[in-house]
Short mmCIF file of C-alpha atoms in Angstrom, two decimals:
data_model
loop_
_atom_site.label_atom_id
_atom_site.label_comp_id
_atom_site.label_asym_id
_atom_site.label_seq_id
_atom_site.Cartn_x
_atom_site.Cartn_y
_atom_site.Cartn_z
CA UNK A 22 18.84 17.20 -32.88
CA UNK A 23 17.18 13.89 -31.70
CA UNK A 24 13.56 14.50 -32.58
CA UNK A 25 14.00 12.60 -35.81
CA UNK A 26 10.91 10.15 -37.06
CA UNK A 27 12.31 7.39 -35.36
CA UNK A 28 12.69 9.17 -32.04
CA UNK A 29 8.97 9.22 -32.55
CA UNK A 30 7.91 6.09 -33.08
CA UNK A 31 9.80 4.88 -30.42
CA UNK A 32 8.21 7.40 -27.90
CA UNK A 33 4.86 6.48 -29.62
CA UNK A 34 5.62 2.49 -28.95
CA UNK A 35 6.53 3.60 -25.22
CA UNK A 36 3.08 5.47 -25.02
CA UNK A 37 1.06 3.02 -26.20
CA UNK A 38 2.78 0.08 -24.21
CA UNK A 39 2.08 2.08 -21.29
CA UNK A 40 -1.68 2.22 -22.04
CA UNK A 41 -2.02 -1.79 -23.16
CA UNK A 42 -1.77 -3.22 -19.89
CA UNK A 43 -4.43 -1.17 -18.26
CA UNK A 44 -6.72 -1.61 -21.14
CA UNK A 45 -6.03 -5.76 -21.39
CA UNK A 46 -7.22 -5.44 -16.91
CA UNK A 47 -10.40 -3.23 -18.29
CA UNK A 48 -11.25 -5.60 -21.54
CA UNK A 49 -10.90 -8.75 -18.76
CA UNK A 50 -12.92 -7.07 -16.02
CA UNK A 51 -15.58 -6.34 -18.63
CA UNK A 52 -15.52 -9.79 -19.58
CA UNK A 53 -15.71 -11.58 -16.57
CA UNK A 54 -17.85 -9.39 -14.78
CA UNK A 55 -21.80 -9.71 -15.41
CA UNK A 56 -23.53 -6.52 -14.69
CA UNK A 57 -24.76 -6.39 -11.38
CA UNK A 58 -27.70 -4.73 -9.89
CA UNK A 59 -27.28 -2.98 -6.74
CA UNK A 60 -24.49 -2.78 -3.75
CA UNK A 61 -21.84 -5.47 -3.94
CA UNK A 62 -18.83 -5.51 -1.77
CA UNK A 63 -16.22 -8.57 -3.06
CA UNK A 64 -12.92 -9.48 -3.09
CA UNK A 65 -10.53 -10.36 -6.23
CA UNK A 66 -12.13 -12.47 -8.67
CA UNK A 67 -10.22 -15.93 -9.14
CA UNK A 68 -9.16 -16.55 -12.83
CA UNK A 69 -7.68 -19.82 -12.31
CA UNK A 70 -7.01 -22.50 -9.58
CA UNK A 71 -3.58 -24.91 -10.24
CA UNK A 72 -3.87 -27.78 -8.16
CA UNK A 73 -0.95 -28.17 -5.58
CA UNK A 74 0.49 -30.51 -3.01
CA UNK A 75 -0.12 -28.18 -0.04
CA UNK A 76 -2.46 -25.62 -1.53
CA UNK A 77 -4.30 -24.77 -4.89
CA UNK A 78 -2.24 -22.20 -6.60
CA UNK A 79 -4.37 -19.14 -7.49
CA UNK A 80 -4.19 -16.74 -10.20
CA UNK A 81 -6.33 -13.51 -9.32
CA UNK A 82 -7.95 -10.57 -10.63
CA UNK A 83 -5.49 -8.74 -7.93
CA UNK A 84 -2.21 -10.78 -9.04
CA UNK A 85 -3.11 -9.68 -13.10
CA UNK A 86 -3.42 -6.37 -12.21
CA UNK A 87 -0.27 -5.75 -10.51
CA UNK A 88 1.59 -7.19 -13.15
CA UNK A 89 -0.20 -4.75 -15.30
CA UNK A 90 0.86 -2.14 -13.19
CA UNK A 91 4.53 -3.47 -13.34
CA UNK A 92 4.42 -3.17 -17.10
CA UNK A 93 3.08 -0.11 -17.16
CA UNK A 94 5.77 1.59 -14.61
CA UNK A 95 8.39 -0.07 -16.47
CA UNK A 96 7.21 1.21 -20.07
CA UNK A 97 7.03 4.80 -18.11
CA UNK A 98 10.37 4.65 -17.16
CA UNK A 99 11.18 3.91 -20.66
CA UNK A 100 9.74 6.20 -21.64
CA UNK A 101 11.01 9.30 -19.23
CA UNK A 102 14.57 8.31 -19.61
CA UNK A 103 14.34 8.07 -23.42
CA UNK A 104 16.72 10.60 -25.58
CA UNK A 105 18.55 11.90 -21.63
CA UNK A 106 21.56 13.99 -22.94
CA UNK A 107 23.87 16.34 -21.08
CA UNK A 108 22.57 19.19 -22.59
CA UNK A 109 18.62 19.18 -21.97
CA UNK A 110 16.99 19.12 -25.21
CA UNK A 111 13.74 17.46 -24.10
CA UNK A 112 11.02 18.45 -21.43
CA UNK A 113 10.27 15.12 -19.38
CA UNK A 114 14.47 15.00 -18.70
CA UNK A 115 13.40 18.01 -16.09
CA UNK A 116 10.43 15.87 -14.54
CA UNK A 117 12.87 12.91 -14.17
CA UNK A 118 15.88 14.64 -13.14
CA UNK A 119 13.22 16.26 -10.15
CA UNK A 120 12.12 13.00 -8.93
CA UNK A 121 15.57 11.38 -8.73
CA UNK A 122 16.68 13.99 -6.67
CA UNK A 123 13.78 14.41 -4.52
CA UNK A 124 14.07 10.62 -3.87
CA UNK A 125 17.81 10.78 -3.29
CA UNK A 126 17.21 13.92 -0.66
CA UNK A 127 14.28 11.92 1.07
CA UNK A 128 16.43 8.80 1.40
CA UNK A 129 19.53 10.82 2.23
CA UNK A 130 17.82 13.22 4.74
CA UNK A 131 15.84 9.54 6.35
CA UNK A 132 18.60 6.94 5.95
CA UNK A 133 22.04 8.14 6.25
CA UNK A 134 24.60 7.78 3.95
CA UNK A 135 25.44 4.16 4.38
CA UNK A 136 21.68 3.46 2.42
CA UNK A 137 22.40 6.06 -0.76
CA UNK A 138 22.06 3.08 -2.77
CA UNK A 139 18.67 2.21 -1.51
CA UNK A 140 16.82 5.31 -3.66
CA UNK A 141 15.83 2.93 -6.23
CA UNK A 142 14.51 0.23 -4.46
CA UNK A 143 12.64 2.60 -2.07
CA UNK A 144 10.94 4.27 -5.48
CA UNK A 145 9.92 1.17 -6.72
CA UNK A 146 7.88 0.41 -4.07
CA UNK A 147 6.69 3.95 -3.83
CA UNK A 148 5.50 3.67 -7.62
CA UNK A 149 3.97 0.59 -7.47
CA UNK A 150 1.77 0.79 -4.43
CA UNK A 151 0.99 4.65 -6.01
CA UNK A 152 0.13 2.99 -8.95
CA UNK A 153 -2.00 0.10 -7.53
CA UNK A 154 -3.95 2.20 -5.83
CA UNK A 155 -4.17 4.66 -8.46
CA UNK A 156 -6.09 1.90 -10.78
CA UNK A 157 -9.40 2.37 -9.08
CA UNK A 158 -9.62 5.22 -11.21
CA UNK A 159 -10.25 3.28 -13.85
CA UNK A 160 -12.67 1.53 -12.32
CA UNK A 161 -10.31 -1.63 -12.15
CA UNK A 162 -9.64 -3.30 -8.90
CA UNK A 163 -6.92 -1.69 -6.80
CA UNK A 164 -4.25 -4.87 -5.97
CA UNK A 165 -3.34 -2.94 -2.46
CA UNK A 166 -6.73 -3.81 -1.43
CA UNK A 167 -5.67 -7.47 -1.50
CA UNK A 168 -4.03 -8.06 1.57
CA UNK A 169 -1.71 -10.89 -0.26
CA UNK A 170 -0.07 -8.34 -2.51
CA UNK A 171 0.50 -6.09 0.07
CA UNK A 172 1.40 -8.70 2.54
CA UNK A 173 3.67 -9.83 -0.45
CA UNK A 174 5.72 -6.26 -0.03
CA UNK A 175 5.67 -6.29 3.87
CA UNK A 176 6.89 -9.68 4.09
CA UNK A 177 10.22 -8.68 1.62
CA UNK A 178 10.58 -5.25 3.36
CA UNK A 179 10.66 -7.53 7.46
CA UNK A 180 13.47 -9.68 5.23
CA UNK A 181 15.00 -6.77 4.62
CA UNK A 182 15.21 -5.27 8.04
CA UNK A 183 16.24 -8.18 9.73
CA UNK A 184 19.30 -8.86 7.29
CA UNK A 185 20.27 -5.59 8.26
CA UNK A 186 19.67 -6.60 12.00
CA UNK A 187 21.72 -9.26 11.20
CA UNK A 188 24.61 -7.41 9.56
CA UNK A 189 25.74 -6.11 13.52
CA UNK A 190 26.19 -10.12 14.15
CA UNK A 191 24.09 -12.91 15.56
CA UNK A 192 24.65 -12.51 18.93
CA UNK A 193 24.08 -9.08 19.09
CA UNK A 194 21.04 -9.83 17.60
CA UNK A 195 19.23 -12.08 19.26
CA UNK A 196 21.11 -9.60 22.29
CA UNK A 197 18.32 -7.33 21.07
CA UNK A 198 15.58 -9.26 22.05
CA UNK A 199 16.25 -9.21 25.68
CA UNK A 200 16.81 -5.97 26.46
CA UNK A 201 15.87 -3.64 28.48
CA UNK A 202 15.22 -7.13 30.63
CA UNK A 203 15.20 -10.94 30.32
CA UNK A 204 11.29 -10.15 31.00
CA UNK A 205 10.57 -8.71 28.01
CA UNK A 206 11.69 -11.59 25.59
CA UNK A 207 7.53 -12.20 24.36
CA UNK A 208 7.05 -8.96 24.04
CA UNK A 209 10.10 -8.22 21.87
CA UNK A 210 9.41 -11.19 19.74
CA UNK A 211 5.66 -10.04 19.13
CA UNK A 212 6.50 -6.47 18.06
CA UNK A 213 9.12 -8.06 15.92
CA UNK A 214 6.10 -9.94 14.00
CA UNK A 215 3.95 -7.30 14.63
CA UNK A 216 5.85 -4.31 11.86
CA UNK A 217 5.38 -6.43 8.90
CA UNK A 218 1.43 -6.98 9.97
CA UNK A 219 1.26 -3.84 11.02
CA UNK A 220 2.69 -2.23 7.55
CA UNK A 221 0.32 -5.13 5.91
CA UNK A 222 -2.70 -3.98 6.89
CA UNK A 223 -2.21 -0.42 7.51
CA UNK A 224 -2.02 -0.11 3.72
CA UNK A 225 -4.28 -2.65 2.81
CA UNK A 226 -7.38 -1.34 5.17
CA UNK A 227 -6.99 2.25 4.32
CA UNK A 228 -7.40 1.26 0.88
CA UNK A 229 -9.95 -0.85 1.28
CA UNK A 230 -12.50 0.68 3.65
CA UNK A 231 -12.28 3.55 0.78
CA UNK A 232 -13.99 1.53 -1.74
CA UNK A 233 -16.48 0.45 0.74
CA UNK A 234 -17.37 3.84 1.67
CA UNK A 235 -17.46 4.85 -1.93
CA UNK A 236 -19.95 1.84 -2.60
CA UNK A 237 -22.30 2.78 0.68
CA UNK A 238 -22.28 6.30 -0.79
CA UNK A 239 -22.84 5.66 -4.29
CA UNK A 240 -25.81 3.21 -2.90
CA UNK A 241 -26.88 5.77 -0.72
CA UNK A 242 -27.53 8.66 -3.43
CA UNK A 243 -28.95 5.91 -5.48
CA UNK A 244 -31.56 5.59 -2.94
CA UNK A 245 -31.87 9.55 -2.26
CA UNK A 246 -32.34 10.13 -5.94
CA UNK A 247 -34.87 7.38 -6.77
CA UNK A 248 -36.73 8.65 -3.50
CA UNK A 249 -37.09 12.31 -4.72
CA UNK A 250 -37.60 11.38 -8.26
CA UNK A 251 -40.28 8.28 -7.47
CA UNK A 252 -43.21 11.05 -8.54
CA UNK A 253 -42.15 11.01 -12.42
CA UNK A 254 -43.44 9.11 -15.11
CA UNK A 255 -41.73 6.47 -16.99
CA UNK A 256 -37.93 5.91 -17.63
CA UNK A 257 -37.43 9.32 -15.53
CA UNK A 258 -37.68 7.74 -12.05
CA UNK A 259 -34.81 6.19 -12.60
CA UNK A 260 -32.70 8.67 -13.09
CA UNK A 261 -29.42 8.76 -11.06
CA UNK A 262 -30.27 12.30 -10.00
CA UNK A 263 -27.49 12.54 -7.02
CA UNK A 264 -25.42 9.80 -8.68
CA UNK A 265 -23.65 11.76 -11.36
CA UNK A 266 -20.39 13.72 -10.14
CA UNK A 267 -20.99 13.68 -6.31
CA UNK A 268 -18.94 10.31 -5.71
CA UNK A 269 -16.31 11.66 -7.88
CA UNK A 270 -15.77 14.50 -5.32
CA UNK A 271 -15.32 11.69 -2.68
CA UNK A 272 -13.10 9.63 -5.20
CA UNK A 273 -10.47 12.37 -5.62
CA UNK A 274 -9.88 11.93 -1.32
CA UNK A 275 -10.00 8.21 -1.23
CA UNK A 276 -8.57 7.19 -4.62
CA UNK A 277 -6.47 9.73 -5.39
CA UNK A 278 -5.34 11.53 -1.92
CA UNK A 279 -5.49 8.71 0.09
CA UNK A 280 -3.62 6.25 -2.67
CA UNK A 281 -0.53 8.59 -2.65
CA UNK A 282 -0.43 9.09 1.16
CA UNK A 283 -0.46 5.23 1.51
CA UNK A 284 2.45 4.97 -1.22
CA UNK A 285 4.55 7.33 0.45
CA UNK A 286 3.77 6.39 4.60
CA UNK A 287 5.09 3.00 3.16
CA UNK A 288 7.80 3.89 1.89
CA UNK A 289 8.37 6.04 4.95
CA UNK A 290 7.93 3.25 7.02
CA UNK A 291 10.40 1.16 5.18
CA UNK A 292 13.31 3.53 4.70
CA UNK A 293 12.37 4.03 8.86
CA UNK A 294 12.30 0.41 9.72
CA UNK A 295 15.49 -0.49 7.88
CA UNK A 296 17.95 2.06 8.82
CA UNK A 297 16.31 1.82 12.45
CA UNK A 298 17.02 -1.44 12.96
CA UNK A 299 20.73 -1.21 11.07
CA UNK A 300 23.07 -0.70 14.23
CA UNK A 301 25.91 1.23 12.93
CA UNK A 302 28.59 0.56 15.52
CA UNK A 303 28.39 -2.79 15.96
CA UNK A 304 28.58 -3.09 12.07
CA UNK A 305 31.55 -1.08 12.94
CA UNK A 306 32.63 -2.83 14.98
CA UNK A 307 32.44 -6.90 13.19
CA UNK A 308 33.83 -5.01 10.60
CA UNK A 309 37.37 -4.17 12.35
CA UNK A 310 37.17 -7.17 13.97
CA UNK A 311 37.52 -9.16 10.41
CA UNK A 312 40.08 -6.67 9.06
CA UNK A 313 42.29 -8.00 12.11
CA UNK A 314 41.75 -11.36 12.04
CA UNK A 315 42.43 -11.19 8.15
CA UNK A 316 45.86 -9.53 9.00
CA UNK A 317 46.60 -11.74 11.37
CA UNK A 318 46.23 -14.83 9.18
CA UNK A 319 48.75 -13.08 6.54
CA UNK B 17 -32.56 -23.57 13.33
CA UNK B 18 -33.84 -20.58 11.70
CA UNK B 19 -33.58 -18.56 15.15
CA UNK B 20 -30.46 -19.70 16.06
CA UNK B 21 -29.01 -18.67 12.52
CA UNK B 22 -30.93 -15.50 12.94
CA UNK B 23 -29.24 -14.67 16.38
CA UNK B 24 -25.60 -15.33 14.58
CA UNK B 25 -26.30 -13.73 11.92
CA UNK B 26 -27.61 -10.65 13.95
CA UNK B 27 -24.74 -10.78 16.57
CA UNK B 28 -22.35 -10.62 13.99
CA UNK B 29 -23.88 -7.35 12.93
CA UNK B 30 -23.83 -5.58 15.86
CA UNK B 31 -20.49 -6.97 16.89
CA UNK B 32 -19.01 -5.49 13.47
CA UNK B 33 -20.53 -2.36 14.32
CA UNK B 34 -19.49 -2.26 17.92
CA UNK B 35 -16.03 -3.17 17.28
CA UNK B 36 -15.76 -0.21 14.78
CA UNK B 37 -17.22 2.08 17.04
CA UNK B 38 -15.23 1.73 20.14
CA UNK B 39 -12.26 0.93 17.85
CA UNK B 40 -12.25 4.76 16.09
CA UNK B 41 -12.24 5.99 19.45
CA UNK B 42 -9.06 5.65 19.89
CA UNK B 43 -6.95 6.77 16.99
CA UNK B 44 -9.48 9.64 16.91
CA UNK B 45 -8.54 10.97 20.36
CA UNK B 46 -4.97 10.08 19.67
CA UNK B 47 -4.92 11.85 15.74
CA UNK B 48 -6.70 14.65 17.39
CA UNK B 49 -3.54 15.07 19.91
CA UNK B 50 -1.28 15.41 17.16
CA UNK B 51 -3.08 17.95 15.06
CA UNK B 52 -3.82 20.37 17.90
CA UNK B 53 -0.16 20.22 18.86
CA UNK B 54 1.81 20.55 15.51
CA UNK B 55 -0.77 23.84 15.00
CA UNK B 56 0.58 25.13 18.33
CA UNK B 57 4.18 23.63 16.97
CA UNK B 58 3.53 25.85 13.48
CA UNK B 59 2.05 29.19 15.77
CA UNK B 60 5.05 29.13 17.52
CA UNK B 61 7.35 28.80 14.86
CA UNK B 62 5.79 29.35 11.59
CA UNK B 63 9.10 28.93 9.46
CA UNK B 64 9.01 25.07 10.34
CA UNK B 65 5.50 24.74 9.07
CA UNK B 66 6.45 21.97 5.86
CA UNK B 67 8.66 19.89 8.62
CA UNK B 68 5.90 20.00 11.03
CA UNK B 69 3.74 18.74 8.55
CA UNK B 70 4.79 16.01 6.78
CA UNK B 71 6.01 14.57 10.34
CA UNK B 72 2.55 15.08 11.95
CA UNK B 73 0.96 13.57 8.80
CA UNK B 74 3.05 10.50 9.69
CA UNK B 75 2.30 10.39 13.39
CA UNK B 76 -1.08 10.35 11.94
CA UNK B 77 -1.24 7.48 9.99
CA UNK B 78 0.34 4.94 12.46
CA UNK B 79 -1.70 6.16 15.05
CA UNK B 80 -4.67 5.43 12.99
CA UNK B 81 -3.46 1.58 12.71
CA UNK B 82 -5.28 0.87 15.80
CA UNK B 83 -8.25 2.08 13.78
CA UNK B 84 -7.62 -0.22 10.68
CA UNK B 85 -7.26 -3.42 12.94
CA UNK B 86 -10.98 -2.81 14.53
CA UNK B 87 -11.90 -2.14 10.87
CA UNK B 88 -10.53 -5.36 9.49
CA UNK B 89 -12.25 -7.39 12.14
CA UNK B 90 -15.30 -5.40 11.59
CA UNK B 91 -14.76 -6.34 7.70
CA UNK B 92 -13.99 -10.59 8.67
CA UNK B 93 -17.40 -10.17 11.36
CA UNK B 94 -19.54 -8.90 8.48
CA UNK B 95 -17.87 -11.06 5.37
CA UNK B 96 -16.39 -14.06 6.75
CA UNK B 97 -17.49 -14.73 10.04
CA UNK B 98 -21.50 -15.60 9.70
CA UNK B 99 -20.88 -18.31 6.87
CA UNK B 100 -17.82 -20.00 9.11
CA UNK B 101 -20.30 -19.59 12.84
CA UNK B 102 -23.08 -21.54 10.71
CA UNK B 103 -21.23 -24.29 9.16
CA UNK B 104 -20.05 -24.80 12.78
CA UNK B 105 -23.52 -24.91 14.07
CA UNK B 106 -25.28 -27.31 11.44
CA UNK B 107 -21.76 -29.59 11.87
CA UNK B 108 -22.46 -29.69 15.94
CA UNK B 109 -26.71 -30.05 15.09
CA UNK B 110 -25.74 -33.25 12.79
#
């Protein structure tokens, strides 16, 4: 049996790494942010600005937190595939035996078989934008409603797709941009640009204009309740009457649903994009082609 | 001065709020499409309700990109856009 004391303490050093990072983002937030009265909509708060040759190199609230994230989703893992066995003896084996295959049938049933190897690339990104998002929960700012970090992801996922453009050969490529017609060389070249902006900022304004709703709302009851409650003496009219809970409703569909939805559409979008723009036969083809020419040469 | 800051400021406003309202016309009408048909699609054939869905709650979200472009703009005209119009104006008044 593996659940010996040092089993333990292992899982409980997993645990608490897991919990560190998010508490180092809320013991900074609380540090750096004064309380402030009323509605305030900002962006990421700048820790630190490196001078540069071309531009100052910035360190932000959004660039911490992600790596927080990252810490914490690797410590998870850690911690899910600690004491695997053939023979299940532990419960979270089940929970990460389900989400391997789930992600192997999504990329098998979206990608082919030629990708099978992508299911842990696809995953990551999957956890960490679910993640990202996921940290407005704790009252932290989200990093996917920076549109560098997200622009960060779209801009490796368009490298991505065009190396696998690429793999059918040059020619073929740039073959692609003039089709159906010679007329429609602009056009091809701005929708080319336009998937990783469009994957950008699909993410990054969904997640955003939730936070700014939640804020108008929040300011909104504030207003209701101090309205209806104006008539009391004292520390009483102060009360946050239609404050407590009722954004918390409205959380659980932008934070929580919405978060998730993102994470996975992106993902979607990715697997989509790559094996979309991966031409099969004239991979194929290039492919014979070398085999020859390599005979030959023997 | 204090007018013509006024008038930026103010045009700003109701350009944000134009450009969000014409802008959610679009991937309202279009999001609308899809739902009504994929609950025809699941009527028809109720055994391919969980396919239906998750593809319709695709078709959704890219359709609503349209949507999140007028809403970024709306979000640069409110945030960004009065303190960049002003610093133009003073530079051209000096």
């Amino acid at each position: 049996m593996k659940t010996n004391l040092k089993f333990k303490i292992i899982d409980i050093i997993y645990i608490v790494m897991m919990a560190l990072p998010i508490a180092f983002s809320i013991v900074l937030k609380v540090l750096t942010n004064p309380p402030s009265e009323g509605i305030s909509i900002s962006g990421a708060k700048i820790f630190l600005e490196i001078p540069m040759p071309l531009q100052n190199f910035i360190i932000s609230e959004s660039q911490i937190n992600s790596a927080m994230v990252l810490i914490t989703i690797f410590f998870f893992c850690l911690y899910m595939t600690h004491g695997l066995s053939d023979k299940i003896e532990l419960k979270r084996q089940h929970f990460a035996e389900l989400i391997v295959e789930k992600v192997d049938g999504l990329i098998k049933e979206n990608m082919g078989d030629y990708f099978s190897g992508y299911a842990p690339f696809i995953i990551a990104i999957m956890a960490l934008s679910a993640f990202s998002s996921l940290l407005s929960l704790f009252a932290l700012y989200p990093p996917t409603s920076d549109i560098n970090i997200v622009g960060g992801w779209a801009i490796l996922v368009f490298a991505l797709i065009t190396y696998y453009k690429l793999k059918g050969g040059l020619l073929n490529y740039l073959k692609g941009f003039t089709e159906p017609i010679f007329v429609m060389l602009p056009l091809n070249i701005l929708g080319e640009v336009a998937t990783p902006v469009s994957l950008a900022f699909r993410h990054y304004g969904n997640v955003l204009s939730g936070s700014v709703i939640a804020v108008l709302i929040s300011a909104a009851l504030g207003g209701v309740s101090s309205m209806v409650l104006s008539w009391l003496p004292g520390t009483l009219a102060s009360f946050p009457l239609f404050q407590v809970g009722i954004p918390a409703v409205l959380s659980i569909y932008f934070d929580v649903f919405s978060g998730c939805m993102q994470a996975f559409i992106f993902a979607m979008l990715t697997m989509l994009n790559i094996s979309g723009g991966f031409d099969m036969e004239a991979f194929e083809k290039r492919r014979l082609k070398k085999a020859q020419k390599a005979l030959k040469n023997k | 001065m204090e007018i013509a800051i006024g008038i930026i400021l103010g045009c700003c406003a109701v350009g944000a709020g134009l450009c969000m309202g014409i802008g959610a016309i679009g991937p309202g009408i279009g999001e609308g499409h899809a739902v009504a048909n994929a609950c025809e699609a699941i009527g028809r054939q109720p055994e391919s309700k969980g396919a239906v869905t998750s593809t319709m709650i695709m078709g959704c979200a890219i359709s609503e990109t349209t949507g999140i472009y007028s809403l970024v703009i709306a979000i640069l005209l409110i945030f960004v856009a009065p303190s960049t119009f002003i610093n133009i104006l003073v530079n051209a008044i000096k």
